[in-house]
Coordinates of C-alpha atoms and ligand atoms in Angstrom, one line a residue:
M1 CA 105.5 37.9 134.2
Y2 CA 108.2 35.7 133.5
R3 CA 110.6 36.6 131.0
K4 CA 112.9 34.0 129.4
N5 CA 116.4 35.8 130.3
M6 CA 114.9 37.2 133.0
K7 CA 117.4 38.0 136.1
K8 CA 117.3 36.8 139.5
I9 CA 115.9 37.9 142.5
L10 CA 117.5 37.8 146.1
V11 CA 115.6 37.3 149.4
T12 CA 118.5 37.3 152.9
G13 CA 116.6 36.7 155.8
A14 CA 114.2 34.3 154.0
T15 CA 114.0 31.3 156.6
G16 CA 112.1 34.4 158.7
Q17 CA 108.6 35.6 159.4
I18 CA 108.2 37.7 156.4
G19 CA 111.2 36.2 154.4
S20 CA 109.7 32.7 154.5
E21 CA 106.1 34.3 153.0
L22 CA 107.4 36.8 150.8
T23 CA 109.8 34.1 148.6
L24 CA 107.1 32.0 148.4
E25 CA 104.7 34.9 146.9
L26 CA 108.0 36.4 144.6
R27 CA 108.4 32.4 143.7
K28 CA 104.7 32.7 142.3
K29 CA 105.1 35.8 140.4
F30 CA 108.1 35.7 139.1
G31 CA 108.8 31.8 138.7
G32 CA 110.5 29.4 141.6
E33 CA 114.0 29.2 139.7
N34 CA 113.9 32.8 139.4
V35 CA 114.0 33.6 143.9
V36 CA 117.1 32.7 145.3
A37 CA 116.4 32.4 148.8
A38 CA 118.8 32.9 151.5
G39 CA 118.9 32.6 154.8
R40 CA 121.4 31.3 158.4
R41 CA 118.8 28.4 158.9
R42 CA 120.8 25.2 158.5
K43 CA 117.0 23.9 158.2
P44 CA 114.8 25.7 156.3
N45 CA 111.1 24.2 156.2
E46 CA 110.0 22.0 152.9
M47 CA 107.8 24.8 151.3
L48 CA 111.5 26.8 150.5
L49 CA 113.4 24.1 149.9
A50 CA 110.6 22.3 147.5
T51 CA 109.9 25.8 145.5
G52 CA 113.3 27.1 144.5
P53 CA 116.8 27.6 145.2
F54 CA 118.1 27.7 148.9
I55 CA 121.9 28.5 149.6
Y56 CA 123.4 29.8 153.3
L57 CA 124.5 33.3 153.4
D58 CA 125.3 35.3 155.8
A59 CA 125.0 39.2 154.9
T60 CA 127.9 40.2 156.9
D61 CA 130.4 38.8 154.3
K62 CA 130.7 41.6 151.3
S63 CA 132.4 38.5 149.3
S64 CA 130.0 35.4 149.9
L65 CA 127.5 38.0 149.0
E66 CA 129.0 39.3 145.7
K67 CA 129.8 35.9 144.7
V68 CA 126.2 35.0 145.1
V69 CA 125.2 37.7 143.3
E70 CA 127.2 37.0 140.7
E71 CA 126.6 33.0 140.1
Y72 CA 122.6 33.5 140.3
D73 CA 123.0 36.6 137.7
V74 CA 120.6 38.5 140.7
D75 CA 119.3 41.9 139.7
T76 CA 117.3 42.5 142.8
I77 CA 117.5 42.2 146.6
Y78 CA 115.2 41.9 148.9
H79 CA 117.3 42.2 152.2
L80 CA 114.9 41.3 155.2
A81 CA 118.1 39.7 157.6
A82 CA 117.7 41.4 160.8
V83 CA 118.0 41.0 164.5
L84 CA 114.8 42.6 165.8
S85 CA 114.1 45.3 169.0
A86 CA 114.1 42.7 172.0
A87 CA 116.7 40.5 171.0
G88 CA 118.6 43.3 169.8
E89 CA 118.7 44.9 173.7
E90 CA 119.9 41.4 174.8
N91 CA 123.0 42.4 172.2
P92 CA 123.2 45.5 171.3
Q93 CA 126.7 45.4 169.6
N94 CA 125.8 42.1 167.9
A95 CA 122.7 44.1 166.5
W96 CA 124.3 46.9 164.9
R97 CA 127.1 44.8 163.5
I98 CA 124.5 42.5 162.0
N99 CA 122.0 45.1 160.9
M100 CA 124.4 47.6 159.9
E101 CA 126.9 45.8 158.3
S102 CA 124.5 43.3 155.9
L103 CA 122.9 46.5 155.2
Y104 CA 126.1 48.4 154.0
N105 CA 127.3 45.2 152.0
V106 CA 123.7 45.2 150.0
L107 CA 124.2 48.7 149.1
E108 CA 127.9 48.4 148.0
V109 CA 127.2 45.6 145.8
A110 CA 124.3 47.0 144.1
R111 CA 126.5 50.2 143.5
E112 CA 129.3 48.2 142.2
K113 CA 127.2 45.5 140.0
G114 CA 124.6 48.1 139.2
L115 CA 121.7 46.5 140.1
T116 CA 118.3 47.2 139.2
R117 CA 116.4 47.7 142.7
V118 CA 116.7 46.7 146.1
F119 CA 114.2 46.1 149.0
W120 CA 114.7 47.1 153.1
P121 CA 112.2 47.1 155.5
S122 CA 112.5 49.9 158.5
S123 CA 110.4 49.9 161.2
I124 CA 108.1 52.2 163.8
A125 CA 110.7 51.2 165.8
V126 CA 113.0 54.3 164.2
F127 CA 110.5 56.8 166.2
G128 CA 111.2 57.8 170.0
P129 CA 109.1 58.8 172.8
E130 CA 109.8 62.6 171.2
A131 CA 107.9 61.9 168.6
P132 CA 104.1 62.6 168.2
R133 CA 102.6 58.6 169.8
V134 CA 98.8 59.0 167.3
K135 CA 99.1 59.3 163.7
T136 CA 102.8 60.0 163.9
P137 CA 103.9 62.0 160.9
Q138 CA 106.1 60.5 158.1
N139 CA 108.5 63.6 158.9
T140 CA 109.1 63.7 162.4
V141 CA 112.2 63.6 164.9
L142 CA 113.8 60.1 165.0
I143 CA 115.4 59.7 168.5
P144 CA 114.9 55.8 169.3
R145 CA 115.4 54.5 172.2
T146 CA 116.9 50.8 170.9
I147 CA 119.5 50.1 169.4
Y148 CA 117.4 48.5 166.8
G149 CA 115.7 51.8 166.3
V150 CA 119.2 53.3 166.3
S151 CA 120.2 50.6 163.1
K152 CA 116.7 51.4 161.3
V153 CA 117.4 55.6 161.4
A154 CA 120.9 54.9 160.1
G155 CA 119.9 52.2 157.7
E156 CA 117.5 54.8 156.2
L157 CA 119.4 57.2 155.9
L158 CA 122.2 55.1 154.3
C159 CA 119.8 53.9 151.8
N160 CA 118.8 57.9 151.2
Y161 CA 122.2 58.5 150.2
Y162 CA 122.8 56.4 148.1
F163 CA 119.7 56.6 146.0
L164 CA 121.1 60.6 145.7
R165 CA 124.4 59.7 145.6
Y166 CA 124.6 56.7 143.6
N167 CA 121.4 56.7 142.3
V168 CA 120.7 52.7 144.1
D169 CA 117.6 52.8 143.5
V170 CA 116.6 51.1 147.1
R171 CA 113.1 51.2 148.2
S172 CA 111.7 51.1 152.2
V173 CA 109.1 50.8 154.2
R174 CA 108.4 52.0 157.9
Y175 CA 106.9 48.2 158.8
P176 CA 104.5 48.1 162.4
G177 CA 104.4 44.7 164.5
I178 CA 103.7 42.0 162.2
I179 CA 101.4 39.0 162.6
S180 CA 101.4 35.7 160.7
S181 CA 100.0 32.3 161.3
E182 CA 103.0 30.4 158.9
T183 CA 106.7 31.7 160.5
L184 CA 106.9 32.9 163.9
P185 CA 108.3 36.0 164.6
G186 CA 111.7 36.2 166.6
G187 CA 113.1 38.9 168.7
G188 CA 110.2 41.5 168.6
T189 CA 108.2 43.6 171.0
T190 CA 105.2 43.2 168.5
D191 CA 105.5 39.2 168.4
Y192 CA 103.0 38.5 171.2
A193 CA 100.6 39.3 168.9
V194 CA 101.5 36.1 167.0
E195 CA 101.9 34.1 170.3
I196 CA 98.7 35.0 171.3
F197 CA 96.9 32.9 169.1
Y198 CA 99.0 29.5 169.1
E199 CA 98.6 29.5 173.1
A200 CA 95.1 30.8 172.9
I201 CA 94.5 27.8 170.2
R202 CA 96.8 25.0 172.0
R203 CA 96.2 25.9 175.7
K204 CA 93.8 28.8 176.4
R205 CA 95.8 30.9 178.4
Y206 CA 98.4 32.8 177.4
T207 CA 100.7 35.4 179.9
C208 CA 101.1 39.0 177.7
F209 CA 104.6 40.5 178.2
L210 CA 103.0 43.7 177.4
R211 CA 100.4 45.9 179.1
A212 CA 96.9 45.3 178.6
D213 CA 96.4 48.7 177.5
T214 CA 99.4 48.8 175.1
V215 CA 98.3 49.7 171.9
L216 CA 100.7 49.4 169.2
P217 CA 100.3 49.6 165.1
M218 CA 100.3 46.4 163.1
M219 CA 99.9 44.8 160.2
Y220 CA 98.3 41.4 158.7
M221 CA 100.9 39.4 156.7
P222 CA 99.0 39.8 153.3
D223 CA 99.3 43.7 153.7
C224 CA 102.6 43.3 154.5
I225 CA 103.7 41.7 151.4
N226 CA 101.7 43.6 149.3
A227 CA 103.4 46.5 150.6
A228 CA 106.5 45.4 150.0
L229 CA 105.7 44.3 146.0
T230 CA 103.5 47.2 145.3
L231 CA 106.4 49.7 146.4
M232 CA 109.0 47.9 144.1
E233 CA 106.7 47.9 141.1
A234 CA 106.4 51.0 141.5
D235 CA 107.4 53.5 138.5
P236 CA 110.7 55.2 140.3
S237 CA 109.2 58.5 139.4
K238 CA 106.3 57.9 142.2
I239 CA 109.3 57.6 144.9
R240 CA 109.2 61.0 146.5
C241 CA 110.3 59.3 150.1
R242 CA 113.5 57.3 149.8
T243 CA 114.4 57.1 153.3
S244 CA 111.4 54.9 154.3
Y245 CA 107.7 55.2 153.8
N246 CA 105.4 54.9 157.1
V247 CA 102.9 52.3 156.4
A248 CA 99.9 51.4 158.8
A249 CA 97.0 49.3 158.6
V250 CA 95.4 48.6 162.6
S251 CA 96.4 50.0 165.8
F252 CA 95.4 47.4 168.8
S253 CA 95.7 46.9 172.1
P254 CA 96.4 43.3 173.8
A255 CA 93.3 43.4 175.7
E256 CA 91.2 44.4 172.9
L257 CA 93.0 41.6 170.5
A258 CA 91.9 39.1 173.4
A259 CA 88.6 39.9 173.5
E260 CA 88.4 39.4 169.7
I261 CA 90.2 36.0 170.2
K262 CA 87.4 35.0 172.8
K263 CA 84.7 35.6 170.4
Y264 CA 85.9 32.7 168.7
I265 CA 87.2 30.6 171.9
P266 CA 84.9 32.0 174.9
D267 CA 86.9 30.4 177.3
F268 CA 90.9 32.2 176.3
V269 CA 92.2 33.5 179.6
C270 CA 94.8 36.4 179.1
E271 CA 97.2 37.4 182.2
Y272 CA 99.3 40.1 181.7
K273 CA 103.3 40.1 183.3
P274 CA 105.2 43.4 181.3
D275 CA 108.9 42.9 181.1
F276 CA 111.7 45.1 179.5
R277 CA 109.6 44.9 176.3
Q278 CA 107.0 47.0 178.3
Q279 CA 109.6 50.2 178.2
I280 CA 110.7 49.8 174.4
A281 CA 106.5 49.6 173.3
D282 CA 106.0 52.7 175.1
S283 CA 108.3 54.8 173.5
W284 CA 106.9 53.9 170.2
P285 CA 103.5 55.1 167.8
M286 CA 100.1 53.7 169.1
S287 CA 99.2 54.9 165.6
I288 CA 101.1 56.1 162.0
D289 CA 99.7 58.7 159.6
D290 CA 100.5 56.9 156.2
T291 CA 99.2 59.7 153.7
A292 CA 102.6 59.8 152.1
A293 CA 102.3 56.0 150.9
R294 CA 98.9 56.3 149.8
E295 CA 99.4 59.4 147.4
D296 CA 103.0 58.2 146.0
W297 CA 102.1 54.3 145.3
G298 CA 98.5 54.1 146.2
W299 CA 99.2 51.7 149.6
S300 CA 95.9 50.4 150.7
P301 CA 95.7 48.0 153.7
K302 CA 93.1 45.2 153.3
Y303 CA 92.6 43.7 156.6
D304 CA 91.3 44.9 160.0
L305 CA 91.2 43.3 163.3
A306 CA 88.2 41.4 162.6
S307 CA 89.7 39.9 159.5
I308 CA 92.8 39.3 160.8
V309 CA 91.9 37.3 163.9
K310 CA 89.3 35.2 161.7
D311 CA 91.8 34.2 159.5
M312 CA 94.6 33.1 162.0
I313 CA 91.9 31.6 163.8
E314 CA 91.2 29.4 161.0
K315 CA 94.4 29.1 159.8
L316 CA 96.3 27.8 162.9
T317 CA 92.9 25.6 164.0
R318 CA 93.4 23.5 160.7
R319 CA 97.1 23.3 161.3
L320 CA 96.3 22.1 164.9
A321 CA 93.9 19.4 163.5
E322 CA 96.4 18.5 160.7
G323 CA 98.9 17.7 163.3
L324 CA 101.1 20.8 162.4
L325 CA 100.6 22.8 165.1
Ligands
LIG1 N1 108.3 43.8 164.5 C1 109.2 44.5 165.2 C2 109.7 44.3 166.6 O1 109.1 44.0 167.7 C3 108.7 46.0 164.4 O2 110.0 46.1 163.3 O3 111.2 44.7 166.5

């Protein structure tokens, strides 16, 4: 894969839940030096620092973004920096500003400098209660109730516009809740599905902020990364959707997840105290129709609920034994 004069990949939000693992995967594939990790955390984890360049970057500042793209000869951006759904409701003005200004800057820089490719994640949060909640179709009514969802719908339309108007090769998937063992998510409605593992292993108790029967679409990190890499490698002629592709893996409720965890930790107790995030979850799909992604670029997830739980418990138990949890 590595070519001598290869240009560089920039990952914004590289210290976040997806960014921290995607950056390492890209570095394995393309060489550490060729993948610039950018974030706003002053102290990123050691793996990020040890495997390639790390820079501080606020993507809402266009001139800083331009400088980084020039300095490192960047030709591909994975733009992951964003404020998620629950955090967004706490400060909607800030969420709109960060999510929209940074995406606009990335698309503008891609246009001006003729970048090769851009990846930007959208979310199941683009859907609202008016959309069918079971097997939610690729093309349906998008009337989200969160500012995060509003920014994702606007972002999808902006990406599509930049493709049609300026031929910017921007690609996107609508991620469901992402479960991962390395970096905690921050500020999302689906975060319970990660927190529950840490608490089950450490304390054998968890208080879930959603009702026991709240079914949401979810995905394990290896599938999440695979979606981004497969889509980015696909031949441009295969990408028929330039807003964002539905991608699905599994759907389950907190009660179903807790029951699966109990198979490994029999005395685990899960309690339920729904808060404001319940309303957000109730406005989102329960399952997703991802036929278009499967047909166009061969999307296919590998992990189901049982294999996610097995892998998470193994990984986190090991980290606890090593004193790293
Ligand atoms: N996991 C995200 C959230 O809960 C969904 O995009 O905000």
